[in-house]
Amino acid sequence: MTDAIEKILSEIRACRVCAEHLPHPPRPVVQIGAAARIVIIGQAPGSKVHESGVPWQDRSGDRLRDWTGLSGEAFYDPARITLMPMGFCYPGAADGADLPPRPECAPLWHATVLAQLKTVRLTLLVGSHAHGYYLRGSAKATMTETVRGFAAYGPALFPLPHPSWRSTGWMRRNPWFETDILPALRDQVRAALTG
Ligand code: SF4
Protein backbone atom coordinates (compact mmCIF):
# COMPACT_ATOMS: atom_id res chain seq x y z
CA MET A 1 0.00 0.00 0.00
CA THR A 2 1.36 3.43 -0.88
CA ASP A 3 1.83 6.20 1.69
CA ALA A 4 -0.81 8.27 -0.13
CA ILE A 5 -3.39 5.47 0.17
CA GLU A 6 -2.51 4.93 3.85
CA LYS A 7 -3.07 8.65 4.46
CA ILE A 8 -6.41 8.68 2.61
CA LEU A 9 -7.57 5.58 4.49
CA SER A 10 -6.74 7.11 7.84
CA GLU A 11 -8.56 10.33 6.87
CA ILE A 12 -11.61 8.30 5.76
CA ARG A 13 -11.57 6.33 9.03
CA ALA A 14 -11.58 9.63 10.95
CA CYS A 15 -14.42 11.15 8.90
CA ARG A 16 -17.41 12.42 10.89
CA VAL A 17 -18.95 14.66 8.23
CA CYS A 18 -22.45 13.17 8.34
CA ALA A 19 -22.25 11.53 11.78
CA GLU A 20 -25.37 13.33 13.00
CA HIS A 21 -27.43 11.58 10.30
CA LEU A 22 -26.13 8.04 10.97
CA PRO A 23 -27.68 5.54 13.39
CA HIS A 24 -24.27 4.53 14.80
CA PRO A 25 -20.89 6.23 15.11
CA PRO A 26 -19.33 6.37 11.62
CA ARG A 27 -17.62 3.17 10.51
CA PRO A 28 -16.50 3.58 6.88
CA VAL A 29 -16.16 0.24 5.09
CA VAL A 30 -13.86 0.38 2.06
CA GLN A 31 -11.05 -1.57 0.43
CA ILE A 32 -8.56 0.50 -1.56
CA GLY A 33 -5.49 -0.69 -3.43
CA ALA A 34 -3.24 1.55 -5.52
CA ALA A 35 -2.72 -1.14 -8.18
CA ALA A 36 -6.35 -2.28 -8.44
CA ARG A 37 -7.53 -3.16 -11.93
CA ILE A 38 -11.24 -3.10 -11.03
CA VAL A 39 -13.22 -0.62 -8.93
CA ILE A 40 -16.59 -1.75 -7.61
CA ILE A 41 -18.82 1.17 -6.64
CA GLY A 42 -21.77 -0.08 -4.62
CA GLN A 43 -24.42 1.60 -2.54
CA ALA A 44 -23.65 1.60 1.21
CA PRO A 45 -22.87 -1.05 3.82
CA GLY A 46 -25.85 -2.88 5.30
CA SER A 47 -26.14 -3.60 9.02
CA LYS A 48 -24.26 -6.91 8.74
CA VAL A 49 -21.34 -5.30 6.92
CA HIS A 50 -21.38 -2.43 9.41
CA GLU A 51 -20.91 -4.97 12.21
CA SER A 52 -18.16 -6.99 10.52
CA GLY A 53 -16.38 -4.08 8.83
CA VAL A 54 -15.82 -6.35 5.83
CA PRO A 55 -17.23 -4.96 2.56
CA TRP A 56 -19.84 -7.09 0.78
CA GLN A 57 -19.63 -9.86 3.40
CA ASP A 58 -23.33 -10.68 3.08
CA ARG A 59 -25.82 -12.28 0.71
CA SER A 60 -25.54 -9.35 -1.71
CA GLY A 61 -21.78 -9.89 -1.83
CA ASP A 62 -22.26 -13.60 -2.51
CA ARG A 63 -24.52 -12.72 -5.43
CA LEU A 64 -22.12 -10.08 -6.76
CA ARG A 65 -19.21 -12.57 -6.66
CA ASP A 66 -21.37 -15.06 -8.52
CA TRP A 67 -22.35 -12.47 -11.15
CA THR A 68 -18.75 -11.36 -11.72
CA GLY A 69 -17.13 -14.79 -11.49
CA LEU A 70 -14.71 -13.42 -8.88
CA SER A 71 -13.49 -15.79 -6.19
CA GLY A 72 -13.51 -14.56 -2.60
CA GLU A 73 -9.72 -14.46 -2.75
CA ALA A 74 -9.67 -12.16 -5.80
CA PHE A 75 -12.56 -10.02 -4.53
CA TYR A 76 -10.80 -9.27 -1.25
CA ASP A 77 -7.38 -8.64 -2.77
CA PRO A 78 -6.81 -4.85 -2.82
CA ALA A 79 -3.99 -5.39 -5.31
CA ARG A 80 -6.74 -6.38 -7.75
CA ILE A 81 -10.01 -4.86 -6.55
CA THR A 82 -11.01 -1.57 -4.91
CA LEU A 83 -14.39 -1.66 -3.13
CA MET A 84 -15.84 1.80 -2.65
CA PRO A 85 -19.56 2.39 -2.01
CA MET A 86 -21.43 5.62 -2.72
CA GLY A 87 -21.74 6.02 1.05
CA PHE A 88 -18.96 4.51 3.16
CA CYS A 89 -20.98 4.17 6.40
CA TYR A 90 -24.20 2.29 7.19
CA PRO A 91 -26.99 4.87 6.72
CA GLY A 92 -29.64 3.08 8.78
CA ALA A 93 -33.00 1.67 7.72
CA ALA A 94 -36.63 2.68 7.58
CA ASP A 95 -39.74 0.62 6.84
CA GLY A 96 -37.69 -2.55 6.52
CA ALA A 97 -35.30 -1.20 3.87
CA ASP A 98 -31.85 0.36 4.10
CA LEU A 99 -31.78 4.11 3.59
CA PRO A 100 -29.93 5.53 0.57
CA PRO A 101 -26.20 6.24 0.89
CA ARG A 102 -25.44 9.57 2.53
CA PRO A 103 -25.19 12.18 -0.26
CA GLU A 104 -22.16 13.90 1.35
CA CYS A 105 -19.89 10.90 0.94
CA ALA A 106 -19.15 10.35 -2.77
CA PRO A 107 -18.51 14.05 -3.58
CA LEU A 108 -16.24 14.24 -0.54
CA TRP A 109 -14.10 11.14 -1.11
CA HIS A 110 -14.44 9.47 -4.49
CA ALA A 111 -12.31 11.78 -6.64
CA THR A 112 -9.53 11.72 -4.03
CA VAL A 113 -9.47 7.92 -3.99
CA LEU A 114 -9.77 7.50 -7.77
CA ALA A 115 -6.89 9.95 -8.35
CA GLN A 116 -4.59 7.43 -6.63
CA LEU A 117 -5.65 4.47 -8.78
CA LYS A 118 -3.56 4.50 -11.94
CA THR A 119 -4.21 1.00 -13.29
CA VAL A 120 -8.00 0.76 -13.28
CA ARG A 121 -9.39 -0.91 -16.37
CA LEU A 122 -12.96 -1.56 -15.36
CA THR A 123 -15.42 0.17 -13.02
CA LEU A 124 -18.57 -1.66 -12.00
CA LEU A 125 -21.43 0.69 -11.12
CA VAL A 126 -23.61 -1.36 -8.81
CA GLY A 127 -27.10 0.01 -8.28
CA SER A 128 -28.99 3.11 -9.32
CA HIS A 129 -27.15 5.49 -6.97
CA ALA A 130 -23.83 4.71 -8.67
CA HIS A 131 -25.52 4.94 -12.11
CA GLY A 132 -26.95 8.36 -11.30
CA TYR A 133 -23.66 9.73 -10.01
CA TYR A 134 -21.27 8.34 -12.62
CA LEU A 135 -23.42 8.14 -15.75
CA ARG A 136 -25.23 11.39 -15.01
CA GLY A 137 -27.15 12.44 -18.13
CA SER A 138 -26.36 9.23 -20.01
CA ALA A 139 -28.20 6.92 -17.59
CA LYS A 140 -31.48 5.70 -19.10
CA ALA A 141 -34.91 6.38 -17.63
CA THR A 142 -34.81 3.20 -15.53
CA MET A 143 -32.13 1.07 -13.93
CA THR A 144 -33.28 -1.88 -16.06
CA GLU A 145 -32.80 0.05 -19.32
CA THR A 146 -29.40 1.29 -18.19
CA VAL A 147 -28.23 -2.25 -17.43
CA ARG A 148 -29.63 -3.61 -20.68
CA GLY A 149 -27.78 -0.91 -22.62
CA PHE A 150 -24.47 -1.57 -20.84
CA ALA A 151 -22.51 -1.72 -24.11
CA ALA A 152 -23.17 1.98 -24.73
CA TYR A 153 -20.92 2.89 -21.78
CA GLY A 154 -17.80 1.40 -23.33
CA PRO A 155 -15.38 -1.24 -22.09
CA ALA A 156 -14.34 0.63 -18.91
CA LEU A 157 -17.75 1.16 -17.26
CA PHE A 158 -20.30 -1.56 -16.51
CA PRO A 159 -23.68 -0.70 -14.90
CA LEU A 160 -25.29 -3.44 -12.81
CA PRO A 161 -28.36 -3.74 -10.61
CA HIS A 162 -27.79 -3.88 -6.88
CA PRO A 163 -27.52 -7.59 -5.96
CA SER A 164 -29.89 -7.33 -2.98
CA TRP A 165 -32.62 -9.91 -2.35
CA ARG A 166 -34.84 -7.84 -4.65
CA SER A 167 -32.62 -8.74 -7.59
CA THR A 168 -33.85 -12.36 -7.48
CA GLY A 169 -37.33 -11.33 -8.65
CA TRP A 170 -35.86 -8.75 -11.02
CA MET A 171 -33.69 -11.43 -12.66
CA ARG A 172 -36.74 -13.67 -13.08
CA ARG A 173 -38.55 -10.84 -14.89
CA ASN A 174 -35.49 -9.98 -16.99
CA PRO A 175 -33.93 -13.29 -18.09
CA TRP A 176 -31.68 -11.50 -20.63
CA PHE A 177 -29.56 -10.38 -17.66
CA GLU A 178 -28.41 -13.94 -17.00
CA THR A 179 -28.16 -15.05 -20.63
CA ASP A 180 -26.67 -11.92 -22.25
CA ILE A 181 -25.24 -9.59 -19.62
CA LEU A 182 -23.53 -11.88 -17.12
CA PRO A 183 -21.35 -13.67 -19.72
CA ALA A 184 -20.20 -10.26 -21.03
CA LEU A 185 -19.57 -9.06 -17.47
CA ARG A 186 -17.45 -12.12 -16.62
CA ASP A 187 -15.45 -11.68 -19.84
CA GLN A 188 -14.74 -8.02 -19.01
CA VAL A 189 -13.79 -8.82 -15.43
CA ARG A 190 -11.42 -11.57 -16.57
CA ALA A 191 -9.88 -9.32 -19.22
CA ALA A 192 -9.37 -6.47 -16.74
CA LEU A 193 -7.54 -8.74 -14.31
CA THR A 194 -5.44 -10.69 -16.77
CA GLY A 195 -4.96 -8.57 -19.86
S1 SF4 B 1 -20.75 8.23 5.23
FE1 SF4 B 1 -18.91 9.12 4.28
S2 SF4 B 1 -19.09 11.34 4.68
FE2 SF4 B 1 -20.45 10.29 6.15
S3 SF4 B 1 -19.20 9.98 8.01
FE3 SF4 B 1 -19.06 8.08 6.73
S4 SF4 B 1 -17.17 8.41 5.51
FE4 SF4 B 1 -17.79 10.44 6.30
PDB file of C-alpha atoms and ligand atoms in Angstrom:
ATOM      1  CA  MET A   1       0.000   0.000   0.000  1.00  0.00           C
ATOM      2  CA  THR A   2       1.361   3.433  -0.881  1.00  0.00           C
ATOM      3  CA  ASP A   3       1.826   6.199   1.692  1.00  0.00           C
ATOM      4  CA  ALA A   4      -0.811   8.266  -0.127  1.00  0.00           C
ATOM      5  CA  ILE A   5      -3.389   5.470   0.165  1.00  0.00           C
ATOM      6  CA  GLU A   6      -2.507   4.932   3.851  1.00  0.00           C
ATOM      7  CA  LYS A   7      -3.067   8.648   4.455  1.00  0.00           C
ATOM      8  CA  ILE A   8      -6.409   8.684   2.614  1.00  0.00           C
ATOM      9  CA  LEU A   9      -7.572   5.580   4.489  1.00  0.00           C
ATOM     10  CA  SER A  10      -6.743   7.109   7.843  1.00  0.00           C
ATOM     11  CA  GLU A  11      -8.557  10.325   6.867  1.00  0.00           C
ATOM     12  CA  ILE A  12     -11.605   8.298   5.756  1.00  0.00           C
ATOM     13  CA  ARG A  13     -11.573   6.334   9.028  1.00  0.00           C
ATOM     14  CA  ALA A  14     -11.575   9.634  10.950  1.00  0.00           C
ATOM     15  CA  CYS A  15     -14.422  11.151   8.899  1.00  0.00           C
ATOM     16  CA  ARG A  16     -17.412  12.418  10.892  1.00  0.00           C
ATOM     17  CA  VAL A  17     -18.947  14.660   8.233  1.00  0.00           C
ATOM     18  CA  CYS A  18     -22.447  13.170   8.339  1.00  0.00           C
ATOM     19  CA  ALA A  19     -22.252  11.526  11.779  1.00  0.00           C
ATOM     20  CA  GLU A  20     -25.366  13.329  12.998  1.00  0.00           C
ATOM     21  CA  HIS A  21     -27.428  11.575  10.296  1.00  0.00           C
ATOM     22  CA  LEU A  22     -26.131   8.043  10.972  1.00  0.00           C
ATOM     23  CA  PRO A  23     -27.684   5.543  13.389  1.00  0.00           C
ATOM     24  CA  HIS A  24     -24.268   4.530  14.798  1.00  0.00           C
ATOM     25  CA  PRO A  25     -20.890   6.228  15.109  1.00  0.00           C
ATOM     26  CA  PRO A  26     -19.331   6.371  11.623  1.00  0.00           C
ATOM     27  CA  ARG A  27     -17.622   3.171  10.511  1.00  0.00           C
ATOM     28  CA  PRO A  28     -16.496   3.579   6.879  1.00  0.00           C
ATOM     29  CA  VAL A  29     -16.160   0.237   5.087  1.00  0.00           C
ATOM     30  CA  VAL A  30     -13.856   0.385   2.056  1.00  0.00           C
ATOM     31  CA  GLN A  31     -11.046  -1.571   0.432  1.00  0.00           C
ATOM     32  CA  ILE A  32      -8.557   0.497  -1.555  1.00  0.00           C
ATOM     33  CA  GLY A  33      -5.491  -0.694  -3.433  1.00  0.00           C
ATOM     34  CA  ALA A  34      -3.237   1.546  -5.522  1.00  0.00           C
ATOM     35  CA  ALA A  35      -2.718  -1.137  -8.178  1.00  0.00           C
ATOM     36  CA  ALA A  36      -6.349  -2.280  -8.438  1.00  0.00           C
ATOM     37  CA  ARG A  37      -7.525  -3.163 -11.932  1.00  0.00           C
ATOM     38  CA  ILE A  38     -11.236  -3.096 -11.032  1.00  0.00           C
ATOM     39  CA  VAL A  39     -13.219  -0.623  -8.931  1.00  0.00           C
ATOM     40  CA  ILE A  40     -16.588  -1.754  -7.608  1.00  0.00           C
ATOM     41  CA  ILE A  41     -18.818   1.167  -6.640  1.00  0.00           C
ATOM     42  CA  GLY A  42     -21.769  -0.078  -4.622  1.00  0.00           C
ATOM     43  CA  GLN A  43     -24.424   1.604  -2.543  1.00  0.00           C
ATOM     44  CA  ALA A  44     -23.647   1.597   1.205  1.00  0.00           C
ATOM     45  CA  PRO A  45     -22.869  -1.050   3.823  1.00  0.00           C
ATOM     46  CA  GLY A  46     -25.850  -2.884   5.299  1.00  0.00           C
ATOM     47  CA  SER A  47     -26.141  -3.598   9.021  1.00  0.00           C
ATOM     48  CA  LYS A  48     -24.263  -6.914   8.736  1.00  0.00           C
ATOM     49  CA  VAL A  49     -21.340  -5.301   6.919  1.00  0.00           C
ATOM     50  CA  HIS A  50     -21.384  -2.426   9.412  1.00  0.00           C
ATOM     51  CA  GLU A  51     -20.912  -4.972  12.211  1.00  0.00           C
ATOM     52  CA  SER A  52     -18.155  -6.990  10.516  1.00  0.00           C
ATOM     53  CA  GLY A  53     -16.375  -4.078   8.833  1.00  0.00           C
ATOM     54  CA  VAL A  54     -15.815  -6.346   5.830  1.00  0.00           C
ATOM     55  CA  PRO A  55     -17.233  -4.955   2.562  1.00  0.00           C
ATOM     56  CA  TRP A  56     -19.836  -7.085   0.785  1.00  0.00           C
ATOM     57  CA  GLN A  57     -19.634  -9.865   3.398  1.00  0.00           C
ATOM     58  CA  ASP A  58     -23.328 -10.675   3.084  1.00  0.00           C
ATOM     59  CA  ARG A  59     -25.822 -12.282   0.713  1.00  0.00           C
ATOM     60  CA  SER A  60     -25.535  -9.345  -1.707  1.00  0.00           C
ATOM     61  CA  GLY A  61     -21.776  -9.889  -1.829  1.00  0.00           C
ATOM     62  CA  ASP A  62     -22.259 -13.602  -2.509  1.00  0.00           C
ATOM     63  CA  ARG A  63     -24.517 -12.721  -5.432  1.00  0.00           C
ATOM     64  CA  LEU A  64     -22.121 -10.084  -6.764  1.00  0.00           C
ATOM     65  CA  ARG A  65     -19.208 -12.567  -6.664  1.00  0.00           C
ATOM     66  CA  ASP A  66     -21.374 -15.059  -8.517  1.00  0.00           C
ATOM     67  CA  TRP A  67     -22.345 -12.466 -11.154  1.00  0.00           C
ATOM     68  CA  THR A  68     -18.746 -11.355 -11.716  1.00  0.00           C
ATOM     69  CA  GLY A  69     -17.131 -14.792 -11.494  1.00  0.00           C
ATOM     70  CA  LEU A  70     -14.710 -13.420  -8.879  1.00  0.00           C
ATOM     71  CA  SER A  71     -13.487 -15.793  -6.188  1.00  0.00           C
ATOM     72  CA  GLY A  72     -13.507 -14.563  -2.600  1.00  0.00           C
ATOM     73  CA  GLU A  73      -9.718 -14.457  -2.747  1.00  0.00           C
ATOM     74  CA  ALA A  74      -9.669 -12.165  -5.798  1.00  0.00           C
ATOM     75  CA  PHE A  75     -12.557 -10.025  -4.532  1.00  0.00           C
ATOM     76  CA  TYR A  76     -10.797  -9.267  -1.248  1.00  0.00           C
ATOM     77  CA  ASP A  77      -7.381  -8.645  -2.772  1.00  0.00           C
ATOM     78  CA  PRO A  78      -6.808  -4.853  -2.825  1.00  0.00           C
ATOM     79  CA  ALA A  79      -3.989  -5.395  -5.306  1.00  0.00           C
ATOM     80  CA  ARG A  80      -6.741  -6.378  -7.748  1.00  0.00           C
ATOM     81  CA  ILE A  81     -10.006  -4.860  -6.548  1.00  0.00           C
ATOM     82  CA  THR A  82     -11.012  -1.574  -4.906  1.00  0.00           C
ATOM     83  CA  LEU A  83     -14.388  -1.658  -3.128  1.00  0.00           C
ATOM     84  CA  MET A  84     -15.835   1.796  -2.647  1.00  0.00           C
ATOM     85  CA  PRO A  85     -19.564   2.395  -2.015  1.00  0.00           C
ATOM     86  CA  MET A  86     -21.430   5.618  -2.716  1.00  0.00           C
ATOM     87  CA  GLY A  87     -21.742   6.020   1.054  1.00  0.00           C
ATOM     88  CA  PHE A  88     -18.964   4.505   3.156  1.00  0.00           C
ATOM     89  CA  CYS A  89     -20.984   4.172   6.399  1.00  0.00           C
ATOM     90  CA  TYR A  90     -24.198   2.293   7.185  1.00  0.00           C
ATOM     91  CA  PRO A  91     -26.988   4.874   6.718  1.00  0.00           C
ATOM     92  CA  GLY A  92     -29.639   3.076   8.777  1.00  0.00           C
ATOM     93  CA  ALA A  93     -33.000   1.669   7.723  1.00  0.00           C
ATOM     94  CA  ALA A  94     -36.630   2.680   7.585  1.00  0.00           C
ATOM     95  CA  ASP A  95     -39.744   0.619   6.843  1.00  0.00           C
ATOM     96  CA  GLY A  96     -37.686  -2.552   6.516  1.00  0.00           C
ATOM     97  CA  ALA A  97     -35.302  -1.201   3.869  1.00  0.00           C
ATOM     98  CA  ASP A  98     -31.848   0.365   4.101  1.00  0.00           C
ATOM     99  CA  LEU A  99     -31.777   4.106   3.585  1.00  0.00           C
ATOM    100  CA  PRO A 100     -29.930   5.527   0.574  1.00  0.00           C
ATOM    101  CA  PRO A 101     -26.201   6.241   0.887  1.00  0.00           C
ATOM    102  CA  ARG A 102     -25.436   9.567   2.525  1.00  0.00           C
ATOM    103  CA  PRO A 103     -25.190  12.182  -0.263  1.00  0.00           C
ATOM    104  CA  GLU A 104     -22.157  13.896   1.352  1.00  0.00           C
ATOM    105  CA  CYS A 105     -19.885  10.903   0.936  1.00  0.00           C
ATOM    106  CA  ALA A 106     -19.153  10.348  -2.767  1.00  0.00           C
ATOM    107  CA  PRO A 107     -18.506  14.053  -3.575  1.00  0.00           C
ATOM    108  CA  LEU A 108     -16.240  14.244  -0.541  1.00  0.00           C
ATOM    109  CA  TRP A 109     -14.096  11.143  -1.115  1.00  0.00           C
ATOM    110  CA  HIS A 110     -14.438   9.469  -4.490  1.00  0.00           C
ATOM    111  CA  ALA A 111     -12.305  11.778  -6.637  1.00  0.00           C
ATOM    112  CA  THR A 112      -9.526  11.720  -4.029  1.00  0.00           C
ATOM    113  CA  VAL A 113      -9.473   7.919  -3.990  1.00  0.00           C
ATOM    114  CA  LEU A 114      -9.772   7.504  -7.765  1.00  0.00           C
ATOM    115  CA  ALA A 115      -6.890   9.950  -8.345  1.00  0.00           C
ATOM    116  CA  GLN A 116      -4.588   7.426  -6.628  1.00  0.00           C
ATOM    117  CA  LEU A 117      -5.646   4.471  -8.776  1.00  0.00           C
ATOM    118  CA  LYS A 118      -3.557   4.504 -11.941  1.00  0.00           C
ATOM    119  CA  THR A 119      -4.210   1.005 -13.288  1.00  0.00           C
ATOM    120  CA  VAL A 120      -8.002   0.759 -13.277  1.00  0.00           C
ATOM    121  CA  ARG A 121      -9.390  -0.906 -16.374  1.00  0.00           C
ATOM    122  CA  LEU A 122     -12.959  -1.557 -15.365  1.00  0.00           C
ATOM    123  CA  THR A 123     -15.421   0.171 -13.018  1.00  0.00           C
ATOM    124  CA  LEU A 124     -18.569  -1.665 -11.996  1.00  0.00           C
ATOM    125  CA  LEU A 125     -21.428   0.689 -11.115  1.00  0.00           C
ATOM    126  CA  VAL A 126     -23.611  -1.364  -8.810  1.00  0.00           C
ATOM    127  CA  GLY A 127     -27.100   0.012  -8.283  1.00  0.00           C
ATOM    128  CA  SER A 128     -28.992   3.106  -9.322  1.00  0.00           C
ATOM    129  CA  HIS A 129     -27.154   5.487  -6.969  1.00  0.00           C
ATOM    130  CA  ALA A 130     -23.835   4.710  -8.675  1.00  0.00           C
ATOM    131  CA  HIS A 131     -25.517   4.940 -12.106  1.00  0.00           C
ATOM    132  CA  GLY A 132     -26.951   8.360 -11.299  1.00  0.00           C
ATOM    133  CA  TYR A 133     -23.660   9.735 -10.013  1.00  0.00           C
ATOM    134  CA  TYR A 134     -21.265   8.339 -12.624  1.00  0.00           C
ATOM    135  CA  LEU A 135     -23.420   8.137 -15.747  1.00  0.00           C
ATOM    136  CA  ARG A 136     -25.235  11.392 -15.011  1.00  0.00           C
ATOM    137  CA  GLY A 137     -27.152  12.438 -18.133  1.00  0.00           C
ATOM    138  CA  SER A 138     -26.360   9.226 -20.010  1.00  0.00           C
ATOM    139  CA  ALA A 139     -28.200   6.919 -17.587  1.00  0.00           C
ATOM    140  CA  LYS A 140     -31.476   5.704 -19.103  1.00  0.00           C
ATOM    141  CA  ALA A 141     -34.914   6.378 -17.626  1.00  0.00           C
ATOM    142  CA  THR A 142     -34.814   3.195 -15.533  1.00  0.00           C
ATOM    143  CA  MET A 143     -32.134   1.066 -13.925  1.00  0.00           C
ATOM    144  CA  THR A 144     -33.279  -1.880 -16.061  1.00  0.00           C
ATOM    145  CA  GLU A 145     -32.804   0.051 -19.318  1.00  0.00           C
ATOM    146  CA  THR A 146     -29.396   1.293 -18.192  1.00  0.00           C
ATOM    147  CA  VAL A 147     -28.228  -2.254 -17.427  1.00  0.00           C
ATOM    148  CA  ARG A 148     -29.630  -3.614 -20.680  1.00  0.00           C
ATOM    149  CA  GLY A 149     -27.782  -0.906 -22.619  1.00  0.00           C
ATOM    150  CA  PHE A 150     -24.467  -1.568 -20.842  1.00  0.00           C
ATOM    151  CA  ALA A 151     -22.512  -1.724 -24.112  1.00  0.00           C
ATOM    152  CA  ALA A 152     -23.171   1.982 -24.727  1.00  0.00           C
ATOM    153  CA  TYR A 153     -20.924   2.887 -21.783  1.00  0.00           C
ATOM    154  CA  GLY A 154     -17.797   1.397 -23.332  1.00  0.00           C
ATOM    155  CA  PRO A 155     -15.381  -1.235 -22.086  1.00  0.00           C
ATOM    156  CA  ALA A 156     -14.339   0.626 -18.913  1.00  0.00           C
ATOM    157  CA  LEU A 157     -17.754   1.161 -17.257  1.00  0.00           C
ATOM    158  CA  PHE A 158     -20.297  -1.562 -16.509  1.00  0.00           C
ATOM    159  CA  PRO A 159     -23.678  -0.701 -14.901  1.00  0.00           C
ATOM    160  CA  LEU A 160     -25.289  -3.445 -12.811  1.00  0.00           C
ATOM    161  CA  PRO A 161     -28.362  -3.743 -10.608  1.00  0.00           C
ATOM    162  CA  HIS A 162     -27.790  -3.881  -6.883  1.00  0.00           C
ATOM    163  CA  PRO A 163     -27.524  -7.588  -5.964  1.00  0.00           C
ATOM    164  CA  SER A 164     -29.888  -7.330  -2.978  1.00  0.00           C
ATOM    165  CA  TRP A 165     -32.617  -9.906  -2.347  1.00  0.00           C
ATOM    166  CA  ARG A 166     -34.835  -7.844  -4.649  1.00  0.00           C
ATOM    167  CA  SER A 167     -32.620  -8.743  -7.593  1.00  0.00           C
ATOM    168  CA  THR A 168     -33.854 -12.356  -7.478  1.00  0.00           C
ATOM    169  CA  GLY A 169     -37.334 -11.326  -8.647  1.00  0.00           C
ATOM    170  CA  TRP A 170     -35.860  -8.748 -11.021  1.00  0.00           C
ATOM    171  CA  MET A 171     -33.687 -11.434 -12.657  1.00  0.00           C
ATOM    172  CA  ARG A 172     -36.738 -13.670 -13.084  1.00  0.00           C
ATOM    173  CA  ARG A 173     -38.549 -10.844 -14.890  1.00  0.00           C
ATOM    174  CA  ASN A 174     -35.488  -9.980 -16.986  1.00  0.00           C
ATOM    175  CA  PRO A 175     -33.933 -13.292 -18.090  1.00  0.00           C
ATOM    176  CA  TRP A 176     -31.680 -11.500 -20.627  1.00  0.00           C
ATOM    177  CA  PHE A 177     -29.557 -10.382 -17.659  1.00  0.00           C
ATOM    178  CA  GLU A 178     -28.407 -13.944 -17.003  1.00  0.00           C
ATOM    179  CA  THR A 179     -28.160 -15.049 -20.626  1.00  0.00           C
ATOM    180  CA  ASP A 180     -26.669 -11.922 -22.249  1.00  0.00           C
ATOM    181  CA  ILE A 181     -25.239  -9.586 -19.624  1.00  0.00           C
ATOM    182  CA  LEU A 182     -23.529 -11.881 -17.124  1.00  0.00           C
ATOM    183  CA  PRO A 183     -21.349 -13.670 -19.720  1.00  0.00           C
ATOM    184  CA  ALA A 184     -20.199 -10.261 -21.025  1.00  0.00           C
ATOM    185  CA  LEU A 185     -19.567  -9.064 -17.472  1.00  0.00           C
ATOM    186  CA  ARG A 186     -17.453 -12.122 -16.620  1.00  0.00           C
ATOM    187  CA  ASP A 187     -15.453 -11.678 -19.844  1.00  0.00           C
ATOM    188  CA  GLN A 188     -14.742  -8.015 -19.015  1.00  0.00           C
ATOM    189  CA  VAL A 189     -13.793  -8.821 -15.428  1.00  0.00           C
ATOM    190  CA  ARG A 190     -11.421 -11.573 -16.573  1.00  0.00           C
ATOM    191  CA  ALA A 191      -9.878  -9.323 -19.224  1.00  0.00           C
ATOM    192  CA  ALA A 192      -9.374  -6.469 -16.740  1.00  0.00           C
ATOM    193  CA  LEU A 193      -7.544  -8.737 -14.313  1.00  0.00           C
ATOM    194  CA  THR A 194      -5.441 -10.692 -16.772  1.00  0.00           C
ATOM    195  CA  GLY A 195      -4.959  -8.571 -19.863  1.00  0.00           C
TER     196      GLY A 195
HETATM  197  S1  SF4 B   1     -20.748   8.231   5.227  1.00  0.00           S
HETATM  198 FE1  SF4 B   1     -18.909   9.120   4.276  1.00  0.00          FE
HETATM  199  S2  SF4 B   1     -19.086  11.344   4.678  1.00  0.00           S
HETATM  200 FE2  SF4 B   1     -20.446  10.290   6.148  1.00  0.00          FE
HETATM  201  S3  SF4 B   1     -19.196   9.977   8.006  1.00  0.00           S
HETATM  202 FE3  SF4 B   1     -19.060   8.083   6.733  1.00  0.00          FE
HETATM  203  S4  SF4 B   1     -17.172   8.411   5.514  1.00  0.00           S
HETATM  204 FE4  SF4 B   1     -17.794  10.437   6.303  1.00  0.00          FE
END
